[in-house]
XYZ file of C-alpha atoms in Angstrom:
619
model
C -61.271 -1.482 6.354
C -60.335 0.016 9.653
C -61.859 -0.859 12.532
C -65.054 1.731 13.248
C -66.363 0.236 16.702
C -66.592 3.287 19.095
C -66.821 3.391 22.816
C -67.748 5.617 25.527
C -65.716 8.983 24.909
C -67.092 11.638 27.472
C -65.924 14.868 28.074
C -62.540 15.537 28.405
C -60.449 17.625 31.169
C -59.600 17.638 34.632
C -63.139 17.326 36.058
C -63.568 13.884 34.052
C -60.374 12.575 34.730
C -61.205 8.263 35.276
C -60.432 6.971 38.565
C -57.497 4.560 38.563
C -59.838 1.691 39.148
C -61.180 2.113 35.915
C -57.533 1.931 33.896
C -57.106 -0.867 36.340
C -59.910 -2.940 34.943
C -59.408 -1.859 30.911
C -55.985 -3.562 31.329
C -55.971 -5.251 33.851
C -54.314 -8.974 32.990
C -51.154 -7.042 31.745
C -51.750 -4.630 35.057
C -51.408 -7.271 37.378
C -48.691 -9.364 35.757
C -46.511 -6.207 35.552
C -47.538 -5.287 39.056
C -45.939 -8.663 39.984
C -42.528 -8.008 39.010
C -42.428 -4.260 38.526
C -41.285 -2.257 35.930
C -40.331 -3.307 32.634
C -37.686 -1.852 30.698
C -37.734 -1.386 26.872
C -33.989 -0.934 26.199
C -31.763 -3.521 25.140
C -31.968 -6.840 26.998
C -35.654 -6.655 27.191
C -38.157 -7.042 29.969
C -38.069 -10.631 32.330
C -39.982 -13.224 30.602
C -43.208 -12.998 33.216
C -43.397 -9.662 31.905
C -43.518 -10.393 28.061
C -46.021 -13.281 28.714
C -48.399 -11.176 29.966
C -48.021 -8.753 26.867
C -47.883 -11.375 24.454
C -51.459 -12.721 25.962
C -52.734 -9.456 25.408
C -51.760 -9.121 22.236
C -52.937 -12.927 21.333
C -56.619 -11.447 22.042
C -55.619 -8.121 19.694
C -57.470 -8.335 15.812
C -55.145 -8.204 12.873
C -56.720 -5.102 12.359
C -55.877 -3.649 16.214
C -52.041 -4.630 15.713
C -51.668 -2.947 12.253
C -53.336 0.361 14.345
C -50.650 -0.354 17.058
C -48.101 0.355 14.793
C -48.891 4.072 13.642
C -48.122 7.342 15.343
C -50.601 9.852 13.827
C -51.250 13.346 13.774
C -54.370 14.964 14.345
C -55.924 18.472 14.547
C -57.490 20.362 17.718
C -57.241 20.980 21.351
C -59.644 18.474 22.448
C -60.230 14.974 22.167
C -63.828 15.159 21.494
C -64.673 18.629 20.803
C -62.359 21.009 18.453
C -62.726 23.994 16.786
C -64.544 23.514 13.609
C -61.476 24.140 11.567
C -59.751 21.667 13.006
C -62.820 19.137 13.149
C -62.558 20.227 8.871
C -58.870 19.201 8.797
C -58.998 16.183 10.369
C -61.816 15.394 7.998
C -60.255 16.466 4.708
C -57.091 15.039 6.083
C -57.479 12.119 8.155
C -61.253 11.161 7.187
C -62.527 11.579 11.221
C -63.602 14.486 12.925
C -61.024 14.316 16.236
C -59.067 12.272 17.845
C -61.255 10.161 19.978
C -62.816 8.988 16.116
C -59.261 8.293 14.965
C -58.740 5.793 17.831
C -62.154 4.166 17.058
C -61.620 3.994 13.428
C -57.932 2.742 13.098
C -57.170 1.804 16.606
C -53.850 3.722 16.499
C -50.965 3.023 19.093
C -49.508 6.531 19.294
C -50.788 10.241 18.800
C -47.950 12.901 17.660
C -48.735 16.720 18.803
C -48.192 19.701 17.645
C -48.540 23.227 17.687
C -49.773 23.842 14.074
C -52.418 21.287 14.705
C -53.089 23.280 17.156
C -52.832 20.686 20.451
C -50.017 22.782 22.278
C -52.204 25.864 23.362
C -51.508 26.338 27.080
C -50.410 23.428 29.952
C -54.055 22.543 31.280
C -55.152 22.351 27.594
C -52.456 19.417 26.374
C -53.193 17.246 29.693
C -56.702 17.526 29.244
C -56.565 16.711 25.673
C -54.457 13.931 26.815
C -56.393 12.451 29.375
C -59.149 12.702 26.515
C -57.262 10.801 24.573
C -56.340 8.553 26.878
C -60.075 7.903 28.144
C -61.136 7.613 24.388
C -58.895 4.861 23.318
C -59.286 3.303 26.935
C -63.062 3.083 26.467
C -62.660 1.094 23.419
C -62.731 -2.705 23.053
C -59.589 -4.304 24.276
C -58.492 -0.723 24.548
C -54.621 0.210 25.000
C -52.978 3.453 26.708
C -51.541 5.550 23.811
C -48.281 6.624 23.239
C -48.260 10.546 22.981
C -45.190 11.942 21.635
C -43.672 15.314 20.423
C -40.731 17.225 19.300
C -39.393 19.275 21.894
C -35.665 19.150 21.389
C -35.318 22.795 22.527
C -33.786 25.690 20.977
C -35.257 25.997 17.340
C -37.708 23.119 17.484
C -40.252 22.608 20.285
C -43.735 21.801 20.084
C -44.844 23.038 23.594
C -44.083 26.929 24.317
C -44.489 28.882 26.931
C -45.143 29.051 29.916
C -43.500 25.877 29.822
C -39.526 25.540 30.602
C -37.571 26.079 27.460
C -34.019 25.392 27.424
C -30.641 26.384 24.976
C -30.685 23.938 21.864
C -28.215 21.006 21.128
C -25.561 22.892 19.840
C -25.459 25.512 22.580
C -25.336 22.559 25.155
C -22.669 21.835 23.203
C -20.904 24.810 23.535
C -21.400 24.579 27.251
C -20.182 21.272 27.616
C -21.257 20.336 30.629
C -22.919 16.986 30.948
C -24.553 17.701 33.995
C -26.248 20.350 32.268
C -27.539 18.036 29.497
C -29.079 15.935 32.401
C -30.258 18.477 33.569
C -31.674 19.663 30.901
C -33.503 16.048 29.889
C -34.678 15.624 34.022
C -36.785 18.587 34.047
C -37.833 18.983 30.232
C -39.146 15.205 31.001
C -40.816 16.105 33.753
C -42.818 18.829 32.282
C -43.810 16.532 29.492
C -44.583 13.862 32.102
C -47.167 16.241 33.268
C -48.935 17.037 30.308
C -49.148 13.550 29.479
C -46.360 13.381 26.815
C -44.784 10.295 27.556
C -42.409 10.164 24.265
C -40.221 13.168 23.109
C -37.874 12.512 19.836
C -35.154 14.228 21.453
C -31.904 14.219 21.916
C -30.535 14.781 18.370
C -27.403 12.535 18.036
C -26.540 13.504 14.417
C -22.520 15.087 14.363
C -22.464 18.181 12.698
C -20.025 17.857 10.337
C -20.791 19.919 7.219
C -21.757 23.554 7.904
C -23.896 23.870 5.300
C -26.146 21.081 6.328
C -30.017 23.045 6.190
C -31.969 20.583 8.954
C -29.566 19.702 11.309
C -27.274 22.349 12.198
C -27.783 23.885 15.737
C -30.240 21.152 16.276
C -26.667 18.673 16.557
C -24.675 19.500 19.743
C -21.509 19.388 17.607
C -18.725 18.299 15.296
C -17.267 15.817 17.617
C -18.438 12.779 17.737
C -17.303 11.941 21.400
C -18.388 15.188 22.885
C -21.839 14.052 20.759
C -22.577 10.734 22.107
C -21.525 11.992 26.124
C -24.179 14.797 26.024
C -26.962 12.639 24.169
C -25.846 10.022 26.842
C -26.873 12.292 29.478
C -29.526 13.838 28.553
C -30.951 10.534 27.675
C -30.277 9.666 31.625
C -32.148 12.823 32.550
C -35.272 12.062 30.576
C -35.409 8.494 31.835
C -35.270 9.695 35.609
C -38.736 11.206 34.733
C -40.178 8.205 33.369
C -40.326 9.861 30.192
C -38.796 7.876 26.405
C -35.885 9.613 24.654
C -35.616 9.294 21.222
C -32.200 9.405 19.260
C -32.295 10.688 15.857
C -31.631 10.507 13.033
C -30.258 7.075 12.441
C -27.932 6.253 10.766
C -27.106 9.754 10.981
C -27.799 12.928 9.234
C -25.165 15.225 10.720
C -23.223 15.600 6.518
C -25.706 16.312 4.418
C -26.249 19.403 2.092
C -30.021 18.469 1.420
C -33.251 18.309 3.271
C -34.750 15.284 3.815
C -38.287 17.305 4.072
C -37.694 18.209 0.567
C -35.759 16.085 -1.120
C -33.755 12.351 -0.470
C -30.197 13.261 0.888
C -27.269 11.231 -0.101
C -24.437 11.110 2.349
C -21.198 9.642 0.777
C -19.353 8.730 4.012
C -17.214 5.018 3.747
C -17.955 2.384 5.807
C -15.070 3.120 8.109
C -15.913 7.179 7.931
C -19.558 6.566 9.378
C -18.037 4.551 12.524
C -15.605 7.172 12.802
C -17.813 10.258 12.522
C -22.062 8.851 12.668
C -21.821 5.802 14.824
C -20.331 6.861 18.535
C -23.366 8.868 19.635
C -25.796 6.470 18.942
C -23.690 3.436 20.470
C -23.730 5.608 23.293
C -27.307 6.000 23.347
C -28.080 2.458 23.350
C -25.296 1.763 26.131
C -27.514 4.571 28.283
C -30.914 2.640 27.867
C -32.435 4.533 24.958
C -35.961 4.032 24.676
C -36.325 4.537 20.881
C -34.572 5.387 18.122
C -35.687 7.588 14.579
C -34.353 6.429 11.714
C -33.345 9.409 9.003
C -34.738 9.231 5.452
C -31.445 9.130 3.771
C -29.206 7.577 1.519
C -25.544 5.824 2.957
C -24.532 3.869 -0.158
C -21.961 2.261 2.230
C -23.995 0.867 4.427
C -26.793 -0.664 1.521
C -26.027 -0.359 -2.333
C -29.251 -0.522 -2.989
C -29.613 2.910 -1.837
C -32.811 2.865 -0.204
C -33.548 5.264 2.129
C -32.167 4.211 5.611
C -35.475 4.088 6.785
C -36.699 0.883 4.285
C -33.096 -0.676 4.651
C -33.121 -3.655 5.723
C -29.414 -4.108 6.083
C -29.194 -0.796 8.275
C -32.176 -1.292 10.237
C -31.663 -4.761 10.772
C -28.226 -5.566 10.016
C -26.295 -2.687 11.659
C -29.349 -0.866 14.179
C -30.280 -4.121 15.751
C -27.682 -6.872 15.127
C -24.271 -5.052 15.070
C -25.786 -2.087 17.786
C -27.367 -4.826 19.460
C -30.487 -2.373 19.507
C -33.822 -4.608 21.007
C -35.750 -0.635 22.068
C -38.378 0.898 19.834
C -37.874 2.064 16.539
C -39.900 4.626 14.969
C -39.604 6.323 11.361
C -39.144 9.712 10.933
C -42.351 11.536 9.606
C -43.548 9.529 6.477
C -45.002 12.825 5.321
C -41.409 13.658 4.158
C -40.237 13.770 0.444
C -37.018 12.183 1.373
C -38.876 8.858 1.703
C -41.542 9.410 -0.721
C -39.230 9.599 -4.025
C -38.279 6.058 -4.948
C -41.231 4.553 -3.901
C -45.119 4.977 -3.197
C -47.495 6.097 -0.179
C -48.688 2.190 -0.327
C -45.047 0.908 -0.193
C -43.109 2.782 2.017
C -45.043 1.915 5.567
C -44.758 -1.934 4.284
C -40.834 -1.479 3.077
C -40.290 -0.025 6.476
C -41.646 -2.592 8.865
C -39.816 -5.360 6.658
C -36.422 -3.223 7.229
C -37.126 -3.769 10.718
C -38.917 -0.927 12.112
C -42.086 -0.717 14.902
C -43.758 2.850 14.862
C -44.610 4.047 11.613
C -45.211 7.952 12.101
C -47.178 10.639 10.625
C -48.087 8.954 6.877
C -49.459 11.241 4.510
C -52.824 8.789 4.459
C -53.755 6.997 7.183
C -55.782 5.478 4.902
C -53.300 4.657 2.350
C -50.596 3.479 4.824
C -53.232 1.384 7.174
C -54.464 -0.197 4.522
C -50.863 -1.389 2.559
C -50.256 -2.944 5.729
C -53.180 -4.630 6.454
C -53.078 -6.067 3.108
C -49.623 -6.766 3.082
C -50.410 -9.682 5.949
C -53.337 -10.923 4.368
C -51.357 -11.319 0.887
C -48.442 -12.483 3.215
C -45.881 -10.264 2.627
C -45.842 -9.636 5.886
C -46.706 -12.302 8.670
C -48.625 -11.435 11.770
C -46.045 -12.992 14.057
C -43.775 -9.865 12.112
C -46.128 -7.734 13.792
C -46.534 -9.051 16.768
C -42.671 -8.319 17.452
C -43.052 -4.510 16.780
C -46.330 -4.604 19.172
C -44.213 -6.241 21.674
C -41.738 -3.612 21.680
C -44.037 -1.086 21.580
C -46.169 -2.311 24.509
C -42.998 -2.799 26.616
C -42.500 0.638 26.400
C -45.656 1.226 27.035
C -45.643 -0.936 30.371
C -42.401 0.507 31.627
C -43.931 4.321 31.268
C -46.181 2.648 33.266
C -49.155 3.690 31.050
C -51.001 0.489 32.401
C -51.184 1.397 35.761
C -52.024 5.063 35.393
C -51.805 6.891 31.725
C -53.793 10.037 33.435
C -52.675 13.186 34.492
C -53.935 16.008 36.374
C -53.876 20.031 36.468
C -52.382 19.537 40.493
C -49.109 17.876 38.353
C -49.256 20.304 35.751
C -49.241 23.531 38.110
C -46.773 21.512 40.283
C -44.197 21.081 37.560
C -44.593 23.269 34.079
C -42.636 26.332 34.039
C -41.752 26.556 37.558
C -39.481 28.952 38.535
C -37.338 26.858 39.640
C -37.124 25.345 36.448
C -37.093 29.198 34.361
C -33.918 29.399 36.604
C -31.740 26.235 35.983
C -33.027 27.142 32.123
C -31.285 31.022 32.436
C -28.799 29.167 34.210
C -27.735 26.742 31.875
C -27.740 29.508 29.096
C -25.581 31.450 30.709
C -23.013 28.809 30.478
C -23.482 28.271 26.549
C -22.941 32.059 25.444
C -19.949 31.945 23.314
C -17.749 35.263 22.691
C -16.074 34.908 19.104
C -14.812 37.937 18.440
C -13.721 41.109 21.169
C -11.254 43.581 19.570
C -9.705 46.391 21.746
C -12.250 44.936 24.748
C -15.504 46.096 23.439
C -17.285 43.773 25.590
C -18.874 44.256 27.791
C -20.462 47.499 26.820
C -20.453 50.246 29.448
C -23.859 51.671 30.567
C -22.198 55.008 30.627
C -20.668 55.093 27.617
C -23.188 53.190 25.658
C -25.942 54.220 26.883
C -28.105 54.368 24.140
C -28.027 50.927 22.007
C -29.862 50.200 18.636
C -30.504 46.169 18.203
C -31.179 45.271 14.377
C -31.332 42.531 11.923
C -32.902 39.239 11.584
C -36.373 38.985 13.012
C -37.302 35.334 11.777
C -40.994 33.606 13.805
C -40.188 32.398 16.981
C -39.140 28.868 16.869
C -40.855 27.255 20.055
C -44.044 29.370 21.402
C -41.693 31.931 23.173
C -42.387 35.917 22.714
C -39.829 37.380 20.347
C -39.546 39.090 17.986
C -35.038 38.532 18.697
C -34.602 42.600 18.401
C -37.512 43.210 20.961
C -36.464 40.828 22.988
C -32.540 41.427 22.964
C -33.607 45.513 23.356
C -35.805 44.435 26.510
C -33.448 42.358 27.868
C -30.888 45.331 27.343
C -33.498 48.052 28.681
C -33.651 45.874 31.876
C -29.933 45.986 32.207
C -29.583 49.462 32.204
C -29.164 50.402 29.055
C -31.991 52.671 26.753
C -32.462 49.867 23.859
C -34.347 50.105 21.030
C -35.469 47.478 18.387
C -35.843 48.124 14.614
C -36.419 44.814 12.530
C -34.289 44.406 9.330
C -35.083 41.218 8.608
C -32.861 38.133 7.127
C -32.869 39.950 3.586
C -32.719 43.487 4.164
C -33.630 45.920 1.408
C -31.545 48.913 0.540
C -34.362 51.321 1.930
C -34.388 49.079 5.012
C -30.325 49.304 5.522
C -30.677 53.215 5.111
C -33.376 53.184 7.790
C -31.030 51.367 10.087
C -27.866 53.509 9.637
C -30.042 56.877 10.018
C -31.311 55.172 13.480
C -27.718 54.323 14.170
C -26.459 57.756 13.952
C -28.429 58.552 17.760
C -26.880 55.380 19.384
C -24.256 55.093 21.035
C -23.888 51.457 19.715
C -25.130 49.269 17.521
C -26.120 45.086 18.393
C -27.021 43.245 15.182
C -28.560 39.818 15.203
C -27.174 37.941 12.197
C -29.123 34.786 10.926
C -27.325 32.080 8.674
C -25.472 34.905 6.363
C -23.832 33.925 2.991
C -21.360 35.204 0.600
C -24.798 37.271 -1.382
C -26.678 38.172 1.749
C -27.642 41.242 2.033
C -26.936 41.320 6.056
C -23.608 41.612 4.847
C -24.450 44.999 3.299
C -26.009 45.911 6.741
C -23.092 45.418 8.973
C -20.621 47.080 6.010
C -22.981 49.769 6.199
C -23.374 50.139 9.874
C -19.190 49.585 10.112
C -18.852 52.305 7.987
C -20.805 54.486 10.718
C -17.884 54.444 12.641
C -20.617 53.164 15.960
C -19.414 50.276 18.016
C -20.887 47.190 16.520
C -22.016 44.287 18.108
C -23.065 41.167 16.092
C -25.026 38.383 18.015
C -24.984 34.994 15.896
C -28.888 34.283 16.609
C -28.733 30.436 14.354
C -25.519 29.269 13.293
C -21.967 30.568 14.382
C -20.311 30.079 11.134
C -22.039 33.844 10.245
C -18.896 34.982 11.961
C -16.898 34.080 8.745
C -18.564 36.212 6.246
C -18.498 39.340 8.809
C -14.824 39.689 9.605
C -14.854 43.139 10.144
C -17.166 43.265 12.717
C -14.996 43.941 16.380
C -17.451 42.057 18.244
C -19.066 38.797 17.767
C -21.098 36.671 19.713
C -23.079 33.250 19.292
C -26.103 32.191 20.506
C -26.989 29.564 18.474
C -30.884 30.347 19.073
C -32.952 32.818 18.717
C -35.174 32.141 22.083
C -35.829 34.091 24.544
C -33.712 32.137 26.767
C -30.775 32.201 24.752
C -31.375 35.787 23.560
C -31.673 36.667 27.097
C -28.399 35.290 28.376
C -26.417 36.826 25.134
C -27.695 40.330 26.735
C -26.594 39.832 30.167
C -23.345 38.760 28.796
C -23.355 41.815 26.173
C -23.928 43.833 29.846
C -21.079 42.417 31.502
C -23.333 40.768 34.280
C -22.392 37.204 32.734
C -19.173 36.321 31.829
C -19.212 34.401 28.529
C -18.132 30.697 28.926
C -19.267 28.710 25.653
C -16.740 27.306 23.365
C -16.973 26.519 19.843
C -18.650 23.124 19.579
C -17.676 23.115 15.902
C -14.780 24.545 13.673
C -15.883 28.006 11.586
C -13.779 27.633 8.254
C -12.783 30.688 6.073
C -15.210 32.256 4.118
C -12.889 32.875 1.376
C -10.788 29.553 1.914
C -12.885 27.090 3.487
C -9.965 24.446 3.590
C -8.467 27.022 6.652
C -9.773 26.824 10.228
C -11.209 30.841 11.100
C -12.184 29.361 14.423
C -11.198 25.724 15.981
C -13.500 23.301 18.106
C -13.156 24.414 21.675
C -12.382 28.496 20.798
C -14.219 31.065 23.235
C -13.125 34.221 24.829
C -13.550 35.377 27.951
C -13.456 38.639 30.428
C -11.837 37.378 33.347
């Protein structure tokens, strides 16, 4: 059973924030050791041995039970470590079987904590660091306590945990069109930081997964592109730009998950690449990442019948895990599953299995299992039936405490609301963001030199279409905030939501508005050959108004909307990204984003409609 020992929580927040003496003296063998000889690094090549001695003394004194906790990453609900909501306390209960986080470190003694906003732990920037230092003081307080490993999901773009007023930043893919690595360290320097502050020491971000089939439904505009070159140099730097803030990368989704027509949240995705293929197309971005230093990697819940026959998922192969991740790579960082909550690796085998399959394969964080229970218990068992030895545990702890160590959660895992107002959403950093977007705006499609639009001539704009829920805590709706963005520019905008399936009464609502504008900007969201945003634009065409259509997900909309005589993409719907597309739209930006994929034919998808590297611009 898991450990259920408790310690000394207290209150949480600024005020109650532990002196550094106290860290000192929870950890203080490993403290002092590390002190010694400075940092350690967790990348490839490994820490100096007076550095692993002192870990592996600290983990000598760790219970069998306290090293199977180290090994899990694991959710849990509320905004404090010791006192949420009531609903949350209720999920975690139902859920997890404790009533908030500081009872999940007592009880199973986990190494990392995941958040996110649906578990409501991203509400605002004091918030997360004082639910962090809660956290922190919590598992800290406990016997032979450890610093934990907080982690998120803020790639930027569509996915991102922690929202405004924090920095967000263009996605992957619109990095991609921008092309500038500079940018992309840029981009990881001061995203890191403002995790750094909050006391998010682990982000799963950069996505190295190429982009190769357009119909892929997770990756997409979350991959900076279709070539694998141009991949690996922009997760290379942004992996550089993370690490200069003392903050752990994590490249995902290995082996890679860039060709896949299936979801590994729903379903296990097969991807039929040869042997030769994957080191052609998968394998350059993530040798690049471990060349940079990568911190961690996340293995992707798929099936590469070339690289094991057996056709496990990825993450229980031994052979890619093992064989190819650590041997061939020569990969000695963290590894970490994706979430174990996901179908993809749920279908061949059991909740009991999988966690035990996976650390055999070779991996050291096991994240986000359906049952805590379930999964905390397979493993424990598994070394006590030896199926797994403790000495295969102690290698993942290792790894997981170097990282710890060269975060340098031993000498201070605490942060503090001076940091946070010092460093989240600066405007300095809002700038470099507007910036950067700016430079990732990509202009498809200009017949006759319709863009920019003239304030005298089109004066009056209408923005419709796709309104989906704002992907990363940023204000939206996409037509309110390209129509404010366009008000603020000197034009009279105004924003009627269509939707990403509009009805015939809705389309008829749009064309009467269209008849008072002067022009017409459409955001378009992942159109196919039966979407009825098709029937929009046709309809809105047939007005005879200027349209403008403003790819707000993926560029390849442009190939089932010929017709339309001007055609950006934004690859986002963010404010950020929506934002920029306006000032280019006004003619205050120029665009400069090129294609960081090919758009095929609708109608012929064998022909190229658009190359890698296509962009138009004013000037």
């Amino acid at each position: 059973m898991p450990d259920s020992s408790t310690g000394s929580t207290g209150s949480t927040g600024n005020t109650a924030r532990p002196s550094r003496r106290t860290v000192l003296a929870a950890t203080a063998g490993v403290t002092t050791a590390l002190a010694a000889g400075g940092t350690v690094h967790a990348a490839a090549g490994g820490p100096g041995s007076r550095h692993d001695a002192a870990l592996r003394r600290l983990i000598s004194r760790m219970t069998l039970e306290e090293k199977v906790g180290q090994l899990f990453v694991m959710r849990v609900y509320g905004h404090s470590a010791t006192d949420p909501d009531q609903a949350d306390v209720d999920a975690n209960l139902k859920e997890i079987g404790v009533r908030n986080a500081a009872e999940l470190l007592a009880k199973y003694r986990v190494g990392g904590i995941i958040y996110f906003a649906w578990a409501h732990n991203t509400r605002e920037p004091h918030q997360i660091a004082d639910l962090s230092n809660g956290i922190q003081k919590a598992s800290l307080g406990l016997p032979r306590g450890l610093p934990v490993l907080i982690s998120t999901d803020q790639e930027h773009g569509i996915v991102a945990r922690v929202g405004e007023p924090a920095t967000l930043f263009p996605g992957a893919m619109a990095i991609g069109a921008g092309g500038s690595r500079s940018d992309a360290r840029t981009l990881g320097r001061i995203a890191g930081r403002e995790l750094r502050a909050l006391g998010i020491r682990q982000n799963y971000s950069p996505v190295a997964d190429v982009n190769v089939n357009p119909a892929n439904p997770v990756i997409g505009v979350r991959s900076f592109g279709s070539v694998p070159e141009t991949v690996g140099d922009l997760v290379a730097a942004e992996v550089k730009g993370y690490q200069s803030s003392d903050v752990a990368a994590t490249a995902k989704h290995f082996p890679g998950h860039g060709d896949t027509k299936d979801d590994s949240h729903n379903e296990l995705p097969y991807i039929h690449h040869t042997r030769e293929q994957w080191e052609e197309l998968d394998a350059p971005p993530f040798r690049a990442a471990v060349a940079a230093g990568i911190d961690s990697i996340m293995t992707a819940h798929i099936v590469v019948p070339a690289l094991d026959p057996s056709e496990d998922p990825a993450t229980l192969s031994r052979p890619i895990m093992t064989g190819i991740l650590r041997e061939e790579l020569g990969y000695d960082g963290v590894v970490v599953t994706d979430s174990l909550g996901m179908k993809g690796v749920r279908t061949k085998y059991g909740d009991d299995r999988v966690p035990v399959l996976a650390l055999k394969a070779g991996v050291d964080q096991l994240l986000n299992p359906p049952s805590l229970e379930v999964a905390w218990n397979a493993v424990l068992k598994a070394v006590q039936d030896g199926e797994l030895t403790e000495a295969r545990l102690d290698e993942s702890i290792l790894r997981i405490l170097r990282l710890k160590a060269r975060l340098g959660l031993f000498k201070d895992p605490y942060v503090s609301h001076a940091d946070v107002d010092r460093h989240v959403g600066t405007r300095a950093h809002l700038a470099s963001a507007d910036r950067i977007a700016e430079r990732t705006t990509t202009l498809l499609v200009n017949e006759n030199g319709l863009l920019p639009l003239s304030r005298r001539r089109h004066k009056k704009l209408l923005v419709v279409g796709a309104d989906p829920a704002s992907p990363s805590g940023t204000t939206g709706p996409p037509t309110g905030v390209l129509a404010g963005a366009l008000t603020e520019l000197g034009f009279t905008a105004t924003a009627l939501s269509t939707g990403t399936a509009p009805s015939a009464a809705v389309i008829a609502q749009a064309v009467a508005a269209a008849q008072e504008a002067d022009a017409v900007i459409v955001g378009t969201y992942n159109v196919s050959a039966t979407s009825s945003q098709r029937t929009l634009v046709e309809r809105l065409l047939a007005t005879g108004k200027p349209v403008v259509a403003v790819a707000i997900r993926n560029p390849y909309d442009v190939a089932h909307l010929t017709d339309v005589p001007a055609y950006l993409a934004a690859y986002s719907w963010t404010d950020v990204e929506l934002r920029a597309a306006a000032r280019v739209i006004a003619g205050k930006a120029d665009p400069r984003g090129k294609l960081p994929v090919p758009v095929q034919r609708a109608d012929d998808p064998d022909q190229v409609l658009f190359p890698v590297g296509h962009g138009l611009r004013y000037r």
